[in-house]
JSON list of C-alpha atoms in Angstrom, two decimals:
[
{"chain": "A", "resi": 703, "resn": "GLY", "atom": "CA", "xyz": [148.35, 71.15, 105.55]},
{"chain": "A", "resi": 704, "resn": "ASN", "atom": "CA", "xyz": [145.67, 68.80, 107.02]},
{"chain": "A", "resi": 705, "resn": "SER", "atom": "CA", "xyz": [145.52, 68.27, 110.59]},
{"chain": "A", "resi": 706, "resn": "VAL", "atom": "CA", "xyz": [142.66, 67.20, 113.44]},
{"chain": "A", "resi": 707, "resn": "THR", "atom": "CA", "xyz": [142.85, 68.05, 116.94]},
{"chain": "A", "resi": 708, "resn": "GLN", "atom": "CA", "xyz": [141.08, 66.05, 119.72]},
{"chain": "A", "resi": 709, "resn": "MET", "atom": "CA", "xyz": [140.43, 67.31, 123.56]},
{"chain": "A", "resi": 710, "resn": "GLU", "atom": "CA", "xyz": [143.52, 66.41, 125.95]},
{"chain": "A", "resi": 711, "resn": "GLY", "atom": "CA", "xyz": [143.25, 63.58, 127.74]},
{"chain": "A", "resi": 712, "resn": "PRO", "atom": "CA", "xyz": [141.85, 60.69, 128.78]},
{"chain": "A", "resi": 713, "resn": "VAL", "atom": "CA", "xyz": [138.26, 60.26, 130.05]},
{"chain": "A", "resi": 714, "resn": "THR", "atom": "CA", "xyz": [136.89, 58.30, 132.79]},
{"chain": "A", "resi": 715, "resn": "LEU", "atom": "CA", "xyz": [133.07, 58.04, 133.12]},
{"chain": "A", "resi": 716, "resn": "SER", "atom": "CA", "xyz": [130.54, 55.90, 134.69]},
{"chain": "A", "resi": 717, "resn": "GLU", "atom": "CA", "xyz": [128.85, 53.26, 132.86]},
{"chain": "A", "resi": 718, "resn": "GLU", "atom": "CA", "xyz": [125.42, 54.89, 131.02]},
{"chain": "A", "resi": 719, "resn": "ALA", "atom": "CA", "xyz": [126.85, 58.02, 131.18]},
{"chain": "A", "resi": 720, "resn": "PHE", "atom": "CA", "xyz": [126.76, 60.41, 128.32]},
{"chain": "A", "resi": 721, "resn": "LEU", "atom": "CA", "xyz": [130.02, 59.85, 126.13]},
{"chain": "A", "resi": 722, "resn": "THR", "atom": "CA", "xyz": [131.48, 63.22, 124.09]},
{"chain": "A", "resi": 723, "resn": "ILE", "atom": "CA", "xyz": [134.95, 63.48, 122.71]},
{"chain": "A", "resi": 724, "resn": "ASN", "atom": "CA", "xyz": [135.67, 66.80, 121.01]},
{"chain": "A", "resi": 725, "resn": "CYS", "atom": "CA", "xyz": [137.35, 66.60, 117.18]},
{"chain": "A", "resi": 726, "resn": "THR", "atom": "CA", "xyz": [137.84, 69.86, 114.99]},
{"chain": "A", "resi": 727, "resn": "TYR", "atom": "CA", "xyz": [139.78, 69.87, 112.00]},
{"chain": "A", "resi": 728, "resn": "THR", "atom": "CA", "xyz": [141.85, 71.97, 109.26]},
{"chain": "A", "resi": 729, "resn": "ALA", "atom": "CA", "xyz": [141.82, 70.93, 105.86]},
{"chain": "A", "resi": 730, "resn": "THR", "atom": "CA", "xyz": [141.74, 72.28, 102.18]},
{"chain": "A", "resi": 731, "resn": "GLY", "atom": "CA", "xyz": [139.20, 71.07, 99.87]},
{"chain": "A", "resi": 732, "resn": "TYR", "atom": "CA", "xyz": [136.37, 68.63, 101.55]},
{"chain": "A", "resi": 733, "resn": "PRO", "atom": "CA", "xyz": [137.62, 65.97, 102.94]},
{"chain": "A", "resi": 734, "resn": "SER", "atom": "CA", "xyz": [136.13, 62.72, 104.64]},
{"chain": "A", "resi": 735, "resn": "LEU", "atom": "CA", "xyz": [136.17, 62.20, 108.21]},
{"chain": "A", "resi": 736, "resn": "PHE", "atom": "CA", "xyz": [136.62, 59.06, 110.62]},
{"chain": "A", "resi": 737, "resn": "TRP", "atom": "CA", "xyz": [136.22, 57.70, 113.61]},
{"chain": "A", "resi": 738, "resn": "TYR", "atom": "CA", "xyz": [138.41, 55.04, 114.53]},
{"chain": "A", "resi": 739, "resn": "VAL", "atom": "CA", "xyz": [138.41, 52.67, 117.56]},
{"chain": "A", "resi": 740, "resn": "GLN", "atom": "CA", "xyz": [141.45, 50.72, 119.06]},
{"chain": "A", "resi": 741, "resn": "TYR", "atom": "CA", "xyz": [140.05, 48.26, 121.55]},
{"chain": "A", "resi": 742, "resn": "PRO", "atom": "CA", "xyz": [143.04, 46.95, 123.95]},
{"chain": "A", "resi": 743, "resn": "GLY", "atom": "CA", "xyz": [145.52, 44.50, 122.31]},
{"chain": "A", "resi": 744, "resn": "GLU", "atom": "CA", "xyz": [143.77, 45.41, 118.95]},
{"chain": "A", "resi": 745, "resn": "GLY", "atom": "CA", "xyz": [144.31, 47.13, 116.09]},
{"chain": "A", "resi": 746, "resn": "LEU", "atom": "CA", "xyz": [142.56, 50.38, 114.65]},
{"chain": "A", "resi": 747, "resn": "GLN", "atom": "CA", "xyz": [138.96, 49.85, 113.21]},
{"chain": "A", "resi": 748, "resn": "LEU", "atom": "CA", "xyz": [136.46, 52.19, 111.76]},
{"chain": "A", "resi": 749, "resn": "LEU", "atom": "CA", "xyz": [133.94, 53.11, 113.94]},
{"chain": "A", "resi": 750, "resn": "LEU", "atom": "CA", "xyz": [131.82, 56.02, 111.66]},
{"chain": "A", "resi": 751, "resn": "LYS", "atom": "CA", "xyz": [132.49, 58.11, 109.23]},
{"chain": "A", "resi": 752, "resn": "ALA", "atom": "CA", "xyz": [131.19, 60.82, 107.17]},
{"chain": "A", "resi": 753, "resn": "THR", "atom": "CA", "xyz": [131.95, 62.03, 103.33]},
{"chain": "A", "resi": 754, "resn": "LYS", "atom": "CA", "xyz": [130.35, 64.97, 103.00]},
{"chain": "A", "resi": 755, "resn": "ALA", "atom": "CA", "xyz": [129.16, 68.39, 105.39]},
{"chain": "A", "resi": 756, "resn": "ASP", "atom": "CA", "xyz": [125.88, 67.53, 107.53]},
{"chain": "A", "resi": 757, "resn": "ASP", "atom": "CA", "xyz": [126.21, 63.92, 106.84]},
{"chain": "A", "resi": 758, "resn": "LYS", "atom": "CA", "xyz": [125.77, 62.18, 110.43]},
{"chain": "A", "resi": 759, "resn": "GLY", "atom": "CA", "xyz": [127.95, 58.92, 110.67]},
{"chain": "A", "resi": 760, "resn": "SER", "atom": "CA", "xyz": [126.42, 56.47, 113.11]},
{"chain": "A", "resi": 761, "resn": "ASN", "atom": "CA", "xyz": [127.28, 52.61, 114.80]},
{"chain": "A", "resi": 762, "resn": "LYS", "atom": "CA", "xyz": [126.75, 50.74, 118.03]},
{"chain": "A", "resi": 763, "resn": "GLY", "atom": "CA", "xyz": [125.26, 53.45, 119.24]},
{"chain": "A", "resi": 764, "resn": "PHE", "atom": "CA", "xyz": [128.03, 56.22, 118.67]},
{"chain": "A", "resi": 765, "resn": "GLU", "atom": "CA", "xyz": [126.70, 59.13, 116.26]},
{"chain": "A", "resi": 766, "resn": "ALA", "atom": "CA", "xyz": [129.12, 62.30, 114.87]},
{"chain": "A", "resi": 767, "resn": "THR", "atom": "CA", "xyz": [127.71, 64.93, 112.38]},
{"chain": "A", "resi": 768, "resn": "TYR", "atom": "CA", "xyz": [130.29, 66.43, 110.04]},
{"chain": "A", "resi": 769, "resn": "ARG", "atom": "CA", "xyz": [129.78, 70.24, 110.68]},
{"chain": "A", "resi": 770, "resn": "LYS", "atom": "CA", "xyz": [132.19, 72.22, 107.69]},
{"chain": "A", "resi": 771, "resn": "GLU", "atom": "CA", "xyz": [130.91, 75.78, 109.33]},
{"chain": "A", "resi": 772, "resn": "THR", "atom": "CA", "xyz": [132.38, 74.88, 112.73]},
{"chain": "A", "resi": 773, "resn": "THR", "atom": "CA", "xyz": [135.26, 72.03, 111.39]},
{"chain": "A", "resi": 774, "resn": "SER", "atom": "CA", "xyz": [134.17, 69.69, 113.85]},
{"chain": "A", "resi": 775, "resn": "PHE", "atom": "CA", "xyz": [133.25, 65.71, 113.94]},
{"chain": "A", "resi": 776, "resn": "HIS", "atom": "CA", "xyz": [132.30, 65.39, 117.55]},
{"chain": "A", "resi": 777, "resn": "LEU", "atom": "CA", "xyz": [131.86, 61.80, 118.45]},
{"chain": "A", "resi": 778, "resn": "GLU", "atom": "CA", "xyz": [128.76, 61.00, 120.93]},
{"chain": "A", "resi": 779, "resn": "LYS", "atom": "CA", "xyz": [127.26, 58.15, 123.10]},
{"chain": "A", "resi": 780, "resn": "GLY", "atom": "CA", "xyz": [124.07, 58.21, 124.82]},
{"chain": "A", "resi": 781, "resn": "SER", "atom": "CA", "xyz": [124.61, 55.33, 127.39]},
{"chain": "A", "resi": 782, "resn": "VAL", "atom": "CA", "xyz": [128.15, 53.73, 127.40]},
{"chain": "A", "resi": 783, "resn": "GLN", "atom": "CA", "xyz": [129.22, 50.65, 128.27]},
{"chain": "A", "resi": 784, "resn": "VAL", "atom": "CA", "xyz": [132.27, 48.69, 130.24]},
{"chain": "A", "resi": 785, "resn": "SER", "atom": "CA", "xyz": [132.67, 47.33, 126.81]},
{"chain": "A", "resi": 786, "resn": "ASP", "atom": "CA", "xyz": [133.09, 50.73, 124.90]},
{"chain": "A", "resi": 787, "resn": "SER", "atom": "CA", "xyz": [136.49, 51.20, 126.89]},
{"chain": "A", "resi": 788, "resn": "ALA", "atom": "CA", "xyz": [138.95, 51.65, 123.96]},
{"chain": "A", "resi": 789, "resn": "VAL", "atom": "CA", "xyz": [141.37, 54.65, 122.29]},
{"chain": "A", "resi": 790, "resn": "TYR", "atom": "CA", "xyz": [139.36, 56.79, 119.78]},
{"chain": "A", "resi": 791, "resn": "PHE", "atom": "CA", "xyz": [141.21, 58.30, 117.19]},
{"chain": "A", "resi": 792, "resn": "CYS", "atom": "CA", "xyz": [139.77, 61.00, 114.59]},
{"chain": "A", "resi": 793, "resn": "ALA", "atom": "CA", "xyz": [141.06, 61.18, 111.08]},
{"chain": "A", "resi": 794, "resn": "LEU", "atom": "CA", "xyz": [140.49, 62.96, 107.99]},
{"chain": "A", "resi": 795, "resn": "SER", "atom": "CA", "xyz": [141.14, 61.70, 104.34]},
{"chain": "A", "resi": 796, "resn": "ASP", "atom": "CA", "xyz": [143.13, 63.50, 102.39]},
{"chain": "A", "resi": 797, "resn": "ARG", "atom": "CA", "xyz": [142.28, 61.40, 99.09]},
{"chain": "A", "resi": 798, "resn": "LEU", "atom": "CA", "xyz": [145.67, 62.24, 97.29]},
{"chain": "A", "resi": 799, "resn": "TYR", "atom": "CA", "xyz": [145.84, 60.80, 93.89]},
{"chain": "A", "resi": 800, "resn": "GLY", "atom": "CA", "xyz": [142.91, 58.57, 95.14]},
{"chain": "A", "resi": 801, "resn": "ASN", "atom": "CA", "xyz": [144.69, 57.43, 98.05]},
{"chain": "A", "resi": 802, "resn": "ASN", "atom": "CA", "xyz": [143.41, 57.26, 101.53]},
{"chain": "A", "resi": 803, "resn": "ARG", "atom": "CA", "xyz": [145.78, 58.97, 103.31]},
{"chain": "A", "resi": 804, "resn": "LEU", "atom": "CA", "xyz": [144.38, 59.82, 106.77]},
{"chain": "A", "resi": 805, "resn": "ALA", "atom": "CA", "xyz": [145.65, 62.43, 109.18]},
{"chain": "A", "resi": 806, "resn": "PHE", "atom": "CA", "xyz": [144.77, 61.43, 112.54]},
{"chain": "A", "resi": 807, "resn": "GLY", "atom": "CA", "xyz": [144.18, 62.94, 115.85]},
{"chain": "A", "resi": 808, "resn": "LYS", "atom": "CA", "xyz": [145.84, 62.31, 119.11]},
{"chain": "A", "resi": 809, "resn": "GLY", "atom": "CA", "xyz": [143.47, 59.94, 120.25]},
{"chain": "A", "resi": 810, "resn": "ASN", "atom": "CA", "xyz": [141.45, 59.41, 123.66]},
{"chain": "A", "resi": 811, "resn": "GLN", "atom": "CA", "xyz": [142.11, 56.85, 126.06]},
{"chain": "A", "resi": 812, "resn": "VAL", "atom": "CA", "xyz": [137.93, 56.02, 127.22]},
{"chain": "A", "resi": 813, "resn": "VAL", "atom": "CA", "xyz": [137.80, 54.28, 130.45]},
{"chain": "A", "resi": 814, "resn": "VAL", "atom": "CA", "xyz": [134.19, 53.09, 131.53]},
{"chain": "A", "resi": 815, "resn": "ILE", "atom": "CA", "xyz": [134.02, 51.90, 135.04]},
{"chain": "A", "resi": 816, "resn": "PRO", "atom": "CA", "xyz": [131.13, 49.47, 136.38]},
{"chain": "B", "resi": 1123, "resn": "GLY", "atom": "CA", "xyz": [136.32, 40.29, 105.76]},
{"chain": "B", "resi": 1124, "resn": "ALA", "atom": "CA", "xyz": [139.10, 42.68, 104.76]},
{"chain": "B", "resi": 1125, "resn": "VAL", "atom": "CA", "xyz": [141.50, 41.36, 107.85]},
{"chain": "B", "resi": 1126, "resn": "VAL", "atom": "CA", "xyz": [145.06, 43.00, 107.81]},
{"chain": "B", "resi": 1127, "resn": "SER", "atom": "CA", "xyz": [147.68, 41.07, 109.38]},
{"chain": "B", "resi": 1128, "resn": "GLN", "atom": "CA", "xyz": [150.95, 42.19, 110.67]},
{"chain": "B", "resi": 1129, "resn": "HIS", "atom": "CA", "xyz": [154.34, 39.83, 111.78]},
{"chain": "B", "resi": 1130, "resn": "PRO", "atom": "CA", "xyz": [155.95, 40.22, 114.30]},
{"chain": "B", "resi": 1131, "resn": "SER", "atom": "CA", "xyz": [153.92, 42.03, 116.67]},
{"chain": "B", "resi": 1132, "resn": "ARG", "atom": "CA", "xyz": [156.59, 41.77, 118.77]},
{"chain": "B", "resi": 1133, "resn": "VAL", "atom": "CA", "xyz": [160.25, 41.86, 118.38]},
{"chain": "B", "resi": 1134, "resn": "ILE", "atom": "CA", "xyz": [163.45, 43.08, 120.38]},
{"chain": "B", "resi": 1135, "resn": "CYS", "atom": "CA", "xyz": [166.71, 43.35, 118.67]},
{"chain": "B", "resi": 1136, "resn": "LYS", "atom": "CA", "xyz": [170.01, 45.04, 119.05]},
{"chain": "B", "resi": 1137, "resn": "SER", "atom": "CA", "xyz": [171.29, 48.54, 118.25]},
{"chain": "B", "resi": 1138, "resn": "GLY", "atom": "CA", "xyz": [172.64, 48.34, 114.26]},
{"chain": "B", "resi": 1139, "resn": "THR", "atom": "CA", "xyz": [170.64, 45.36, 113.43]},
{"chain": "B", "resi": 1140, "resn": "SER", "atom": "CA", "xyz": [168.19, 45.38, 110.46]},
{"chain": "B", "resi": 1141, "resn": "VAL", "atom": "CA", "xyz": [164.52, 44.35, 111.28]},
{"chain": "B", "resi": 1142, "resn": "LYS", "atom": "CA", "xyz": [161.80, 43.62, 109.01]},
{"chain": "B", "resi": 1143, "resn": "ILE", "atom": "CA", "xyz": [158.31, 43.78, 109.75]},
{"chain": "B", "resi": 1144, "resn": "GLU", "atom": "CA", "xyz": [155.33, 41.90, 107.23]},
{"chain": "B", "resi": 1145, "resn": "CYS", "atom": "CA", "xyz": [152.40, 43.38, 106.27]},
{"chain": "B", "resi": 1146, "resn": "ARG", "atom": "CA", "xyz": [149.28, 41.35, 104.60]},
{"chain": "B", "resi": 1147, "resn": "SER", "atom": "CA", "xyz": [146.10, 41.56, 103.76]},
{"chain": "B", "resi": 1148, "resn": "LEU", "atom": "CA", "xyz": [144.86, 38.05, 103.99]},
{"chain": "B", "resi": 1149, "resn": "ASP", "atom": "CA", "xyz": [141.54, 38.23, 102.03]},
{"chain": "B", "resi": 1150, "resn": "PHE", "atom": "CA", "xyz": [141.64, 40.84, 99.69]},
{"chain": "B", "resi": 1151, "resn": "GLN", "atom": "CA", "xyz": [144.18, 42.49, 97.36]},
{"chain": "B", "resi": 1152, "resn": "ALA", "atom": "CA", "xyz": [145.49, 46.14, 98.04]},
{"chain": "B", "resi": 1153, "resn": "THR", "atom": "CA", "xyz": [147.12, 48.59, 95.57]},
{"chain": "B", "resi": 1154, "resn": "THR", "atom": "CA", "xyz": [148.22, 50.61, 98.47]},
{"chain": "B", "resi": 1155, "resn": "MET", "atom": "CA", "xyz": [149.37, 50.01, 101.92]},
{"chain": "B", "resi": 1156, "resn": "PHE", "atom": "CA", "xyz": [150.52, 52.54, 104.80]},
{"chain": "B", "resi": 1157, "resn": "TRP", "atom": "CA", "xyz": [152.95, 52.41, 107.22]},
{"chain": "B", "resi": 1158, "resn": "TYR", "atom": "CA", "xyz": [152.38, 54.40, 110.22]},
{"chain": "B", "resi": 1159, "resn": "ARG", "atom": "CA", "xyz": [154.51, 55.09, 113.54]},
{"chain": "B", "resi": 1160, "resn": "GLN", "atom": "CA", "xyz": [152.77, 55.33, 116.65]},
{"chain": "B", "resi": 1161, "resn": "PHE", "atom": "CA", "xyz": [154.69, 57.19, 119.87]},
{"chain": "B", "resi": 1162, "resn": "PRO", "atom": "CA", "xyz": [153.22, 56.84, 123.34]},
{"chain": "B", "resi": 1163, "resn": "LYS", "atom": "CA", "xyz": [150.65, 58.74, 124.12]},
{"chain": "B", "resi": 1164, "resn": "GLN", "atom": "CA", "xyz": [150.89, 60.02, 120.94]},
{"chain": "B", "resi": 1165, "resn": "SER", "atom": "CA", "xyz": [148.95, 59.63, 117.23]},
{"chain": "B", "resi": 1166, "resn": "LEU", "atom": "CA", "xyz": [150.15, 57.76, 114.74]},
{"chain": "B", "resi": 1167, "resn": "MET", "atom": "CA", "xyz": [152.34, 59.44, 112.31]},
{"chain": "B", "resi": 1168, "resn": "LEU", "atom": "CA", "xyz": [152.24, 58.67, 108.65]},
{"chain": "B", "resi": 1169, "resn": "MET", "atom": "CA", "xyz": [155.68, 56.93, 107.46]},
{"chain": "B", "resi": 1170, "resn": "ALA", "atom": "CA", "xyz": [155.08, 56.36, 103.64]},
{"chain": "B", "resi": 1171, "resn": "THR", "atom": "CA", "xyz": [152.56, 55.36, 101.02]},
{"chain": "B", "resi": 1172, "resn": "SER", "atom": "CA", "xyz": [153.23, 51.48, 99.70]},
{"chain": "B", "resi": 1173, "resn": "ASN", "atom": "CA", "xyz": [152.22, 51.22, 96.47]},
{"chain": "B", "resi": 1174, "resn": "GLU", "atom": "CA", "xyz": [152.10, 47.62, 94.61]},
{"chain": "B", "resi": 1175, "resn": "GLY", "atom": "CA", "xyz": [154.72, 47.37, 91.76]},
{"chain": "B", "resi": 1176, "resn": "SER", "atom": "CA", "xyz": [156.52, 51.18, 92.61]},
{"chain": "B", "resi": 1177, "resn": "LYS", "atom": "CA", "xyz": [158.77, 52.73, 94.98]},
{"chain": "B", "resi": 1178, "resn": "ALA", "atom": "CA", "xyz": [156.94, 53.67, 98.03]},
{"chain": "B", "resi": 1179, "resn": "THR", "atom": "CA", "xyz": [156.59, 57.85, 98.91]},
{"chain": "B", "resi": 1180, "resn": "TYR", "atom": "CA", "xyz": [157.96, 58.84, 102.10]},
{"chain": "B", "resi": 1181, "resn": "GLU", "atom": "CA", "xyz": [156.44, 61.63, 104.27]},
{"chain": "B", "resi": 1182, "resn": "GLN", "atom": "CA", "xyz": [158.44, 64.58, 105.04]},
{"chain": "B", "resi": 1183, "resn": "GLY", "atom": "CA", "xyz": [161.10, 64.11, 107.80]},
{"chain": "B", "resi": 1184, "resn": "VAL", "atom": "CA", "xyz": [160.95, 60.32, 107.33]},
{"chain": "B", "resi": 1185, "resn": "GLU", "atom": "CA", "xyz": [164.37, 58.36, 106.13]},
{"chain": "B", "resi": 1186, "resn": "LYS", "atom": "CA", "xyz": [163.72, 56.16, 103.37]},
{"chain": "B", "resi": 1187, "resn": "ASP", "atom": "CA", "xyz": [167.20, 54.75, 103.51]},
{"chain": "B", "resi": 1188, "resn": "LYS", "atom": "CA", "xyz": [166.30, 54.01, 107.06]},
{"chain": "B", "resi": 1189, "resn": "PHE", "atom": "CA", "xyz": [162.91, 52.47, 106.76]},
{"chain": "B", "resi": 1190, "resn": "LEU", "atom": "CA", "xyz": [162.90, 50.48, 103.77]},
{"chain": "B", "resi": 1191, "resn": "ILE", "atom": "CA", "xyz": [159.38, 49.50, 102.26]},
{"chain": "B", "resi": 1192, "resn": "ASN", "atom": "CA", "xyz": [158.64, 47.19, 99.41]},
{"chain": "B", "resi": 1193, "resn": "HIS", "atom": "CA", "xyz": [155.66, 46.33, 98.25]},
{"chain": "B", "resi": 1194, "resn": "ALA", "atom": "CA", "xyz": [156.33, 43.71, 96.09]},
{"chain": "B", "resi": 1195, "resn": "SER", "atom": "CA", "xyz": [152.52, 41.56, 95.38]},
{"chain": "B", "resi": 1196, "resn": "LEU", "atom": "CA", "xyz": [148.69, 42.94, 96.01]},
{"chain": "B", "resi": 1197, "resn": "THR", "atom": "CA", "xyz": [149.06, 41.19, 99.79]},
{"chain": "B", "resi": 1198, "resn": "LEU", "atom": "CA", "xyz": [152.02, 41.66, 100.87]},
{"chain": "B", "resi": 1199, "resn": "SER", "atom": "CA", "xyz": [154.30, 44.79, 102.28]},
{"chain": "B", "resi": 1200, "resn": "THR", "atom": "CA", "xyz": [157.43, 44.81, 104.08]},
{"chain": "B", "resi": 1201, "resn": "LEU", "atom": "CA", "xyz": [159.02, 47.52, 106.50]},
{"chain": "B", "resi": 1202, "resn": "THR", "atom": "CA", "xyz": [162.56, 46.99, 107.24]},
{"chain": "B", "resi": 1203, "resn": "VAL", "atom": "CA", "xyz": [163.90, 49.15, 110.12]},
{"chain": "B", "resi": 1204, "resn": "THR", "atom": "CA", "xyz": [168.01, 49.24, 108.86]},
{"chain": "B", "resi": 1205, "resn": "SER", "atom": "CA", "xyz": [170.78, 49.61, 111.21]},
{"chain": "B", "resi": 1206, "resn": "ALA", "atom": "CA", "xyz": [168.15, 50.02, 113.76]},
{"chain": "B", "resi": 1207, "resn": "HIS", "atom": "CA", "xyz": [169.06, 52.24, 116.98]},
{"chain": "B", "resi": 1208, "resn": "PRO", "atom": "CA", "xyz": [166.99, 52.64, 120.23]},
{"chain": "B", "resi": 1209, "resn": "GLU", "atom": "CA", "xyz": [164.96, 56.08, 118.61]},
{"chain": "B", "resi": 1210, "resn": "ASP", "atom": "CA", "xyz": [163.76, 53.62, 116.48]},
{"chain": "B", "resi": 1211, "resn": "SER", "atom": "CA", "xyz": [162.06, 51.74, 119.26]},
{"chain": "B", "resi": 1212, "resn": "SER", "atom": "CA", "xyz": [157.91, 52.25, 118.68]},
{"chain": "B", "resi": 1213, "resn": "PHE", "atom": "CA", "xyz": [154.96, 51.03, 117.69]},
{"chain": "B", "resi": 1214, "resn": "TYR", "atom": "CA", "xyz": [154.63, 50.50, 114.05]},
{"chain": "B", "resi": 1215, "resn": "ILE", "atom": "CA", "xyz": [151.49, 49.83, 112.12]},
{"chain": "B", "resi": 1216, "resn": "CYS", "atom": "CA", "xyz": [149.87, 49.37, 108.48]},
{"chain": "B", "resi": 1217, "resn": "SER", "atom": "CA", "xyz": [146.95, 49.57, 106.81]},
{"chain": "B", "resi": 1218, "resn": "ALA", "atom": "CA", "xyz": [145.30, 48.86, 103.60]},
{"chain": "B", "resi": 1219, "resn": "GLN", "atom": "CA", "xyz": [143.14, 50.15, 100.91]},
{"chain": "B", "resi": 1220, "resn": "LEU", "atom": "CA", "xyz": [141.05, 47.70, 98.87]},
{"chain": "B", "resi": 1221, "resn": "ALA", "atom": "CA", "xyz": [142.20, 48.26, 95.13]},
{"chain": "B", "resi": 1222, "resn": "GLY", "atom": "CA", "xyz": [140.41, 49.87, 92.38]},
{"chain": "B", "resi": 1223, "resn": "ALA", "atom": "CA", "xyz": [136.39, 49.86, 92.34]},
{"chain": "B", "resi": 1224, "resn": "LEU", "atom": "CA", "xyz": [135.90, 48.24, 95.39]},
{"chain": "B", "resi": 1225, "resn": "ASN", "atom": "CA", "xyz": [137.93, 51.00, 96.99]},
{"chain": "B", "resi": 1226, "resn": "THR", "atom": "CA", "xyz": [134.88, 52.77, 99.83]},
{"chain": "B", "resi": 1227, "resn": "GLY", "atom": "CA", "xyz": [137.69, 55.09, 101.29]},
{"chain": "B", "resi": 1228, "resn": "GLU", "atom": "CA", "xyz": [137.66, 53.07, 104.35]},
{"chain": "B", "resi": 1229, "resn": "LEU", "atom": "CA", "xyz": [141.67, 51.92, 106.01]},
{"chain": "B", "resi": 1230, "resn": "PHE", "atom": "CA", "xyz": [141.83, 48.21, 107.20]},
{"chain": "B", "resi": 1231, "resn": "PHE", "atom": "CA", "xyz": [144.46, 48.31, 109.95]},
{"chain": "B", "resi": 1232, "resn": "GLY", "atom": "CA", "xyz": [146.78, 45.43, 111.12]},
{"chain": "B", "resi": 1233, "resn": "GLU", "atom": "CA", "xyz": [147.30, 44.85, 114.87]},
{"chain": "B", "resi": 1234, "resn": "GLY", "atom": "CA", "xyz": [150.94, 46.38, 114.77]},
{"chain": "B", "resi": 1235, "resn": "SER", "atom": "CA", "xyz": [154.16, 45.62, 115.46]},
{"chain": "B", "resi": 1236, "resn": "ARG", "atom": "CA", "xyz": [155.93, 46.89, 118.92]},
{"chain": "B", "resi": 1237, "resn": "LEU", "atom": "CA", "xyz": [159.80, 47.18, 117.82]},
{"chain": "B", "resi": 1238, "resn": "THR", "atom": "CA", "xyz": [162.28, 47.48, 120.86]},
{"chain": "B", "resi": 1239, "resn": "VAL", "atom": "CA", "xyz": [165.83, 47.97, 120.09]},
{"chain": "B", "resi": 1240, "resn": "LEU", "atom": "CA", "xyz": [168.43, 47.30, 122.93]}
]
């Protein structure tokens, strides 16, 4: 079945550092790929998405490119801020019968230190 | 726009009792809602897909008699944990997608409900 794998462990980095969170997926067909973010005490919200191979999703300085050849959708940001501290989830959409069933990775806690 | 609200955000109950969690789409109609369960430091696990006016579709391994889902209107789905036990303690999250032609593929998530069964 469809699955998403995120790199293990929390990520701690200093303000203005470069952030990369790896995400690889296994899927049949042509899924859409997403990054969701969960700020402390809040629900998940969509950060960015890509619906087909080679698409680049971007938002709030974050970017991720849908790489079909490597089945990856790595999240990057060139210069993080303290306000980027959150949990980041990679997900893929299995649009079964028109419903957007999502398979999630385990999530990565990102802590940005001033 | 596209706000999903869950209630209650936290609930503590005794073993053997039933607990109902509500998921509401506040400013849009949602023909389909999804219920997830999140264990500490683990991913969200899809429990079931809730379709307005019809029976929910449960994922493999999820007991439908244990986790009752009702989606009686386009803005409300409920999850009832029946005869709760300590192992049912978890963080339950709902999400919704826009109806029909407005569906862009994005899901909108509630804030989650933390259930603790004593």
